Structures are given as C-alpha cells and as structure tokens.
Amino acid sequence: MEKLQLKTERLVIRNLKSSDVEDFHFYRSNSEVTKYQSFDVMTFEQAENFIESQKDRMFGKPGEWVQYAIENIDTKKLIGDCAIKLDEHDNRIAEIGITLSHTEQKKGFAKETMNAILKFLFSLEDFHRVVEIVDAENESSIKLLENCGFKREGHFIENIFFKGKWGSEFQYAMLRRDWEQILEK
C-alpha cells in the first residue's frame, strides 16, 4: 500500500489534509454539488471528521474507498475530491468517483482528474477494469464518462432508494484494452 500523488498540467491529486477543511466544506455543503452523490450536505464538523478519517489512508486495500484531494496547482486550493475503491474480491477492478466544487465545474478539471486516475490505474500490473455507477439524471457525469471513453453497460431502473425517492442508475466501465485504444489515437 502507498500514499498516492498524481500530477497533471493543472492539478495535484493527493491525500486530504486537515488544512483542506474550509475549501472541502465550501463545496460539500452545497446542495447542488451533493444532488447526485451518495452523501448529503455536510456540516463543518462532518467535513473535519471525514478528512480526519481519510487523510492517512493508503491506496491498495481492496474494498476500501480512499478519498483524495484535487488541488489546483496555481492557487494551491482544494477544488474537489475524488475516490478510488479496489474491488473487494478482485483488485484488478476499481470503482471511482469525482466531486468538484460548484465554482470549478465546466473548466475541464473533472476530465483531467479522470484521465490521471485512469492513467494511474491502468499502469498497475494486471489491472483490468474501471467501473462507474452514475445517477441516470446526472447529465454532466454521463457526458464526462462518455467523453473519457467509458461504455454504458447497464441501466438499472429504480434500483436505489435515494434521498427520499427511487432513483435509476447507469453502469459504465472501461477495460484496459479500451484505455490502450484511446492512447493510440
């Protein structure tokens, strides 16, 4: 297991740290940001506790979500977070998630983050597949996944009772060979 740090042109993806709490709370307390997320708006105390529970986690433990900071290199500010969970039964498969601040959306940061995570995961020996479950109404996330080369594999109709109502989800995935084809283009 290891601490993860990925760099892109504009971002650093790293472990969360205590000093991230104000920026983290800023967007995690916004109902538009949490609308399609499995979590709801957070209080400042919840944000502190969440960061405390995540900041020392290491990548590589099957079945455990690890949340990472997305930091803007220029401003040194936290603009979002992302998570990776290796499959509990097969660590050649992972699920990922990305949350961006409402003030940083539609600037290409989600795609930059997604591509950095994909590059990292598919660089692992024998790594095979990335899965993403997305709310069927979350048009921005669906567009991101499709733009990054994910393929829709399933549509689950009212499969989850979510924030007071039944919701439907899509399952997307990318295989190593899909990633390699993207790199060849």
PDB file of C-alpha atoms in Angstrom:
ATOM      1  CA  MET A   1       0.000   0.000   0.000  1.00  0.00           C
ATOM      2  CA  GLU A   2       1.159   3.533  -0.740  1.00  0.00           C
ATOM      3  CA  LYS A   3       0.236   7.187  -0.472  1.00  0.00           C
ATOM      4  CA  LEU A   4      -0.963   8.382  -3.824  1.00  0.00           C
ATOM      5  CA  GLN A   5       0.134  11.599  -5.509  1.00  0.00           C
ATOM      6  CA  LEU A   6      -0.646  12.283  -9.158  1.00  0.00           C
ATOM      7  CA  LYS A   7       0.209  15.450 -11.076  1.00  0.00           C
ATOM      8  CA  THR A   8      -1.396  16.800 -14.213  1.00  0.00           C
ATOM      9  CA  GLU A   9      -0.871  20.048 -16.066  1.00  0.00           C
ATOM     10  CA  ARG A  10      -3.117  21.985 -13.655  1.00  0.00           C
ATOM     11  CA  LEU A  11      -3.784  19.647 -10.727  1.00  0.00           C
ATOM     12  CA  VAL A  12      -2.276  17.618  -7.918  1.00  0.00           C
ATOM     13  CA  ILE A  13      -4.259  14.614  -6.689  1.00  0.00           C
ATOM     14  CA  ARG A  14      -3.084  13.796  -3.170  1.00  0.00           C
ATOM     15  CA  ASN A  15      -4.248  12.679   0.244  1.00  0.00           C
ATOM     16  CA  LEU A  16      -6.579  15.049   2.030  1.00  0.00           C
ATOM     17  CA  LYS A  17      -5.065  17.070   4.878  1.00  0.00           C
ATOM     18  CA  SER A  18      -6.544  18.942   7.838  1.00  0.00           C
ATOM     19  CA  SER A  19      -5.889  22.331   6.242  1.00  0.00           C
ATOM     20  CA  ASP A  20      -8.269  21.404   3.368  1.00  0.00           C
ATOM     21  CA  VAL A  21     -11.324  21.563   5.618  1.00  0.00           C
ATOM     22  CA  GLU A  22     -12.555  25.081   4.710  1.00  0.00           C
ATOM     23  CA  ASP A  23     -12.377  24.508   0.950  1.00  0.00           C
ATOM     24  CA  PHE A  24     -13.780  20.980   1.361  1.00  0.00           C
ATOM     25  CA  HIS A  25     -16.724  22.206   3.449  1.00  0.00           C
ATOM     26  CA  PHE A  26     -17.363  25.061   0.991  1.00  0.00           C
ATOM     27  CA  TYR A  27     -18.435  22.717  -1.809  1.00  0.00           C
ATOM     28  CA  ARG A  28     -19.554  19.697   0.235  1.00  0.00           C
ATOM     29  CA  SER A  29     -22.134  21.934   1.971  1.00  0.00           C
ATOM     30  CA  ASN A  30     -23.686  22.952  -1.368  1.00  0.00           C
ATOM     31  CA  SER A  31     -26.874  21.039  -2.227  1.00  0.00           C
ATOM     32  CA  GLU A  32     -26.242  21.304  -5.985  1.00  0.00           C
ATOM     33  CA  VAL A  33     -22.859  19.585  -5.550  1.00  0.00           C
ATOM     34  CA  THR A  34     -24.331  16.781  -3.440  1.00  0.00           C
ATOM     35  CA  LYS A  35     -27.513  16.354  -5.528  1.00  0.00           C
ATOM     36  CA  TYR A  36     -26.401  13.099  -7.198  1.00  0.00           C
ATOM     37  CA  GLN A  37     -23.885  11.983  -4.577  1.00  0.00           C
ATOM     38  CA  SER A  38     -24.374   9.208  -2.042  1.00  0.00           C
ATOM     39  CA  PHE A  39     -23.659  11.770   0.699  1.00  0.00           C
ATOM     40  CA  ASP A  40     -25.714  14.803   1.648  1.00  0.00           C
ATOM     41  CA  VAL A  41     -24.618  18.341   2.517  1.00  0.00           C
ATOM     42  CA  MET A  42     -22.027  18.346   5.296  1.00  0.00           C
ATOM     43  CA  THR A  43     -21.661  20.462   8.382  1.00  0.00           C
ATOM     44  CA  PHE A  44     -18.209  21.850   9.159  1.00  0.00           C
ATOM     45  CA  GLU A  45     -17.788  19.244  11.887  1.00  0.00           C
ATOM     46  CA  GLN A  46     -18.738  16.430   9.500  1.00  0.00           C
ATOM     47  CA  ALA A  47     -16.211  17.760   6.975  1.00  0.00           C
ATOM     48  CA  GLU A  48     -13.484  17.809   9.662  1.00  0.00           C
ATOM     49  CA  ASN A  49     -14.328  14.269  10.768  1.00  0.00           C
ATOM     50  CA  PHE A  50     -14.413  12.995   7.197  1.00  0.00           C
ATOM     51  CA  ILE A  51     -10.996  14.460   6.364  1.00  0.00           C
ATOM     52  CA  GLU A  52      -9.591  13.086   9.619  1.00  0.00           C
ATOM     53  CA  SER A  53     -10.852   9.611   8.707  1.00  0.00           C
ATOM     54  CA  GLN A  54      -9.331   9.783   5.200  1.00  0.00           C
ATOM     55  CA  LYS A  55      -6.085  11.750   5.416  1.00  0.00           C
ATOM     56  CA  ASP A  56      -3.791   8.834   6.290  1.00  0.00           C
ATOM     57  CA  ARG A  57      -5.439   6.149   4.148  1.00  0.00           C
ATOM     58  CA  MET A  58      -3.230   4.367   1.689  1.00  0.00           C
ATOM     59  CA  PHE A  59      -4.121   3.183  -1.782  1.00  0.00           C
ATOM     60  CA  GLY A  60      -4.380  -0.546  -2.272  1.00  0.00           C
ATOM     61  CA  LYS A  61      -6.688  -2.075   0.336  1.00  0.00           C
ATOM     62  CA  PRO A  62      -9.419  -3.991  -1.528  1.00  0.00           C
ATOM     63  CA  GLY A  63     -12.968  -2.931  -0.653  1.00  0.00           C
ATOM     64  CA  GLU A  64     -11.963   0.400   0.933  1.00  0.00           C
ATOM     65  CA  TRP A  65     -12.786   3.785  -0.559  1.00  0.00           C
ATOM     66  CA  VAL A  66      -9.898   6.235  -0.345  1.00  0.00           C
ATOM     67  CA  GLN A  67     -10.777   9.882  -0.877  1.00  0.00           C
ATOM     68  CA  TYR A  68      -8.159  12.185  -2.413  1.00  0.00           C
ATOM     69  CA  ALA A  69      -7.865  15.944  -2.702  1.00  0.00           C
ATOM     70  CA  ILE A  70      -7.926  17.648  -6.089  1.00  0.00           C
ATOM     71  CA  GLU A  71      -5.706  20.700  -5.677  1.00  0.00           C
ATOM     72  CA  ASN A  72      -5.292  23.481  -8.233  1.00  0.00           C
ATOM     73  CA  ILE A  73      -1.527  23.846  -8.787  1.00  0.00           C
ATOM     74  CA  ASP A  74      -1.732  27.617  -9.423  1.00  0.00           C
ATOM     75  CA  THR A  75      -3.944  28.606  -6.473  1.00  0.00           C
ATOM     76  CA  LYS A  76      -2.882  25.773  -4.091  1.00  0.00           C
ATOM     77  CA  LYS A  77      -6.580  25.499  -3.189  1.00  0.00           C
ATOM     78  CA  LEU A  78      -8.691  22.367  -2.918  1.00  0.00           C
ATOM     79  CA  ILE A  79     -11.205  22.439  -5.786  1.00  0.00           C
ATOM     80  CA  GLY A  80     -12.696  18.981  -5.331  1.00  0.00           C
ATOM     81  CA  ASP A  81     -12.053  15.408  -4.323  1.00  0.00           C
ATOM     82  CA  CYS A  82     -12.024  12.009  -5.934  1.00  0.00           C
ATOM     83  CA  ALA A  83     -12.165   8.465  -4.660  1.00  0.00           C
ATOM     84  CA  ILE A  84     -10.863   5.076  -5.703  1.00  0.00           C
ATOM     85  CA  LYS A  85     -12.018   1.721  -4.378  1.00  0.00           C
ATOM     86  CA  LEU A  86     -10.412  -1.514  -5.447  1.00  0.00           C
ATOM     87  CA  ASP A  87     -12.927  -4.323  -5.752  1.00  0.00           C
ATOM     88  CA  GLU A  88     -13.202  -6.318  -2.536  1.00  0.00           C
ATOM     89  CA  HIS A  89     -12.811  -9.636  -4.364  1.00  0.00           C
ATOM     90  CA  ASP A  90     -10.528  -8.696  -7.273  1.00  0.00           C
ATOM     91  CA  ASN A  91      -8.021  -5.840  -7.027  1.00  0.00           C
ATOM     92  CA  ARG A  92      -7.705  -5.730 -10.823  1.00  0.00           C
ATOM     93  CA  ILE A  93     -11.053  -3.877 -10.833  1.00  0.00           C
ATOM     94  CA  ALA A  94     -11.770  -0.451  -9.326  1.00  0.00           C
ATOM     95  CA  GLU A  95     -14.642   1.972  -8.902  1.00  0.00           C
ATOM     96  CA  ILE A  96     -14.003   5.692  -8.930  1.00  0.00           C
ATOM     97  CA  GLY A  97     -15.856   8.898  -8.149  1.00  0.00           C
ATOM     98  CA  ILE A  98     -15.207  12.630  -8.574  1.00  0.00           C
ATOM     99  CA  THR A  99     -16.736  15.633  -6.795  1.00  0.00           C
ATOM    100  CA  LEU A 100     -15.888  19.166  -7.938  1.00  0.00           C
ATOM    101  CA  SER A 101     -16.690  22.476  -6.315  1.00  0.00           C
ATOM    102  CA  HIS A 102     -19.598  24.291  -7.953  1.00  0.00           C
ATOM    103  CA  THR A 103     -17.203  27.187  -8.683  1.00  0.00           C
ATOM    104  CA  GLU A 104     -14.790  24.923 -10.590  1.00  0.00           C
ATOM    105  CA  GLN A 105     -17.141  22.941 -12.820  1.00  0.00           C
ATOM    106  CA  LYS A 106     -17.138  23.184 -16.628  1.00  0.00           C
ATOM    107  CA  LYS A 107     -13.417  24.032 -16.731  1.00  0.00           C
ATOM    108  CA  GLY A 108     -12.131  20.587 -17.724  1.00  0.00           C
ATOM    109  CA  PHE A 109     -10.902  19.691 -14.218  1.00  0.00           C
ATOM    110  CA  ALA A 110     -13.106  16.585 -13.936  1.00  0.00           C
ATOM    111  CA  LYS A 111     -11.804  15.183 -17.226  1.00  0.00           C
ATOM    112  CA  GLU A 112      -8.212  15.993 -16.228  1.00  0.00           C
ATOM    113  CA  THR A 113      -8.751  14.210 -12.898  1.00  0.00           C
ATOM    114  CA  MET A 114     -10.448  11.219 -14.533  1.00  0.00           C
ATOM    115  CA  ASN A 115      -7.643  10.795 -17.059  1.00  0.00           C
ATOM    116  CA  ALA A 116      -4.973  10.996 -14.339  1.00  0.00           C
ATOM    117  CA  ILE A 117      -6.732   8.293 -12.297  1.00  0.00           C
ATOM    118  CA  LEU A 118      -7.201   6.099 -15.377  1.00  0.00           C
ATOM    119  CA  LYS A 119      -3.540   6.503 -16.342  1.00  0.00           C
ATOM    120  CA  PHE A 120      -2.502   5.525 -12.813  1.00  0.00           C
ATOM    121  CA  LEU A 121      -4.812   2.519 -12.538  1.00  0.00           C
ATOM    122  CA  PHE A 122      -4.021   1.130 -15.974  1.00  0.00           C
ATOM    123  CA  SER A 123      -0.302   1.478 -15.233  1.00  0.00           C
ATOM    124  CA  LEU A 124      -0.722  -1.126 -12.478  1.00  0.00           C
ATOM    125  CA  GLU A 125       0.361  -4.604 -13.489  1.00  0.00           C
ATOM    126  CA  ASP A 126      -2.594  -6.828 -14.478  1.00  0.00           C
ATOM    127  CA  PHE A 127      -5.143  -4.058 -13.795  1.00  0.00           C
ATOM    128  CA  HIS A 128      -8.206  -4.831 -15.925  1.00  0.00           C
ATOM    129  CA  ARG A 129     -11.297  -2.629 -15.433  1.00  0.00           C
ATOM    130  CA  VAL A 130     -12.710   0.623 -14.027  1.00  0.00           C
ATOM    131  CA  VAL A 131     -16.415   0.814 -13.181  1.00  0.00           C
ATOM    132  CA  GLU A 132     -18.519   3.896 -12.579  1.00  0.00           C
ATOM    133  CA  ILE A 133     -22.108   3.945 -11.296  1.00  0.00           C
ATOM    134  CA  VAL A 134     -23.926   7.190 -12.103  1.00  0.00           C
ATOM    135  CA  ASP A 135     -27.404   8.555 -11.455  1.00  0.00           C
ATOM    136  CA  ALA A 136     -29.385   8.346 -14.702  1.00  0.00           C
ATOM    137  CA  GLU A 137     -30.316  12.035 -14.310  1.00  0.00           C
ATOM    138  CA  ASN A 138     -26.724  13.248 -13.824  1.00  0.00           C
ATOM    139  CA  GLU A 139     -26.145  14.533 -17.354  1.00  0.00           C
ATOM    140  CA  SER A 140     -22.778  16.176 -16.594  1.00  0.00           C
ATOM    141  CA  SER A 141     -21.260  12.966 -15.215  1.00  0.00           C
ATOM    142  CA  ILE A 142     -22.690  10.883 -18.055  1.00  0.00           C
ATOM    143  CA  LYS A 143     -21.163  13.285 -20.586  1.00  0.00           C
ATOM    144  CA  LEU A 144     -17.801  13.139 -18.769  1.00  0.00           C
ATOM    145  CA  LEU A 145     -17.753   9.340 -18.769  1.00  0.00           C
ATOM    146  CA  GLU A 146     -18.664   9.101 -22.433  1.00  0.00           C
ATOM    147  CA  ASN A 147     -16.110  11.794 -23.374  1.00  0.00           C
ATOM    148  CA  CYS A 148     -13.419   9.846 -21.499  1.00  0.00           C
ATOM    149  CA  GLY A 149     -14.238   6.655 -23.427  1.00  0.00           C
ATOM    150  CA  PHE A 150     -16.344   4.708 -20.917  1.00  0.00           C
ATOM    151  CA  LYS A 151     -19.031   2.402 -22.295  1.00  0.00           C
ATOM    152  CA  ARG A 152     -22.519   2.121 -20.837  1.00  0.00           C
ATOM    153  CA  GLU A 153     -23.066  -1.457 -19.739  1.00  0.00           C
ATOM    154  CA  GLY A 154     -26.287  -1.331 -17.829  1.00  0.00           C
ATOM    155  CA  HIS A 155     -29.366   0.673 -16.924  1.00  0.00           C
ATOM    156  CA  PHE A 156     -30.876  -0.111 -13.558  1.00  0.00           C
ATOM    157  CA  ILE A 157     -34.466   1.098 -13.239  1.00  0.00           C
ATOM    158  CA  GLU A 158     -35.463   2.470  -9.825  1.00  0.00           C
ATOM    159  CA  ASN A 159     -32.849   0.252  -8.195  1.00  0.00           C
ATOM    160  CA  ILE A 160     -31.942   2.580  -5.336  1.00  0.00           C
ATOM    161  CA  PHE A 161     -33.991   4.498  -2.778  1.00  0.00           C
ATOM    162  CA  PHE A 162     -32.040   7.728  -2.794  1.00  0.00           C
ATOM    163  CA  LYS A 163     -32.710  10.966  -0.924  1.00  0.00           C
ATOM    164  CA  GLY A 164     -36.386  10.206  -0.414  1.00  0.00           C
ATOM    165  CA  LYS A 165     -37.263   8.722  -3.804  1.00  0.00           C
ATOM    166  CA  TRP A 166     -36.500   5.806  -6.098  1.00  0.00           C
ATOM    167  CA  GLY A 167     -33.653   6.507  -8.482  1.00  0.00           C
ATOM    168  CA  SER A 168     -32.278   4.852 -11.586  1.00  0.00           C
ATOM    169  CA  GLU A 169     -28.599   4.381 -12.381  1.00  0.00           C
ATOM    170  CA  PHE A 170     -26.330   3.598 -15.287  1.00  0.00           C
ATOM    171  CA  GLN A 171     -23.234   1.451 -15.017  1.00  0.00           C
ATOM    172  CA  TYR A 172     -20.287   2.487 -17.159  1.00  0.00           C
ATOM    173  CA  ALA A 173     -16.956   0.725 -17.481  1.00  0.00           C
ATOM    174  CA  MET A 174     -13.622   0.927 -19.206  1.00  0.00           C
ATOM    175  CA  LEU A 175     -11.362  -2.035 -19.874  1.00  0.00           C
ATOM    176  CA  ARG A 176      -7.590  -1.893 -20.216  1.00  0.00           C
ATOM    177  CA  ARG A 177      -7.904  -2.506 -23.971  1.00  0.00           C
ATOM    178  CA  ASP A 178     -10.303   0.469 -24.256  1.00  0.00           C
ATOM    179  CA  TRP A 179      -7.732   2.656 -22.484  1.00  0.00           C
ATOM    180  CA  GLU A 180      -4.945   1.412 -24.744  1.00  0.00           C
ATOM    181  CA  GLN A 181      -7.043   2.213 -27.828  1.00  0.00           C
ATOM    182  CA  ILE A 182      -7.590   5.766 -26.528  1.00  0.00           C
ATOM    183  CA  LEU A 183      -3.824   6.192 -26.068  1.00  0.00           C
ATOM    184  CA  GLU A 184      -3.163   5.014 -29.633  1.00  0.00           C
ATOM    185  CA  LYS A 185      -5.369   7.753 -31.127  1.00  0.00           C
TER     186      LYS A 185
END
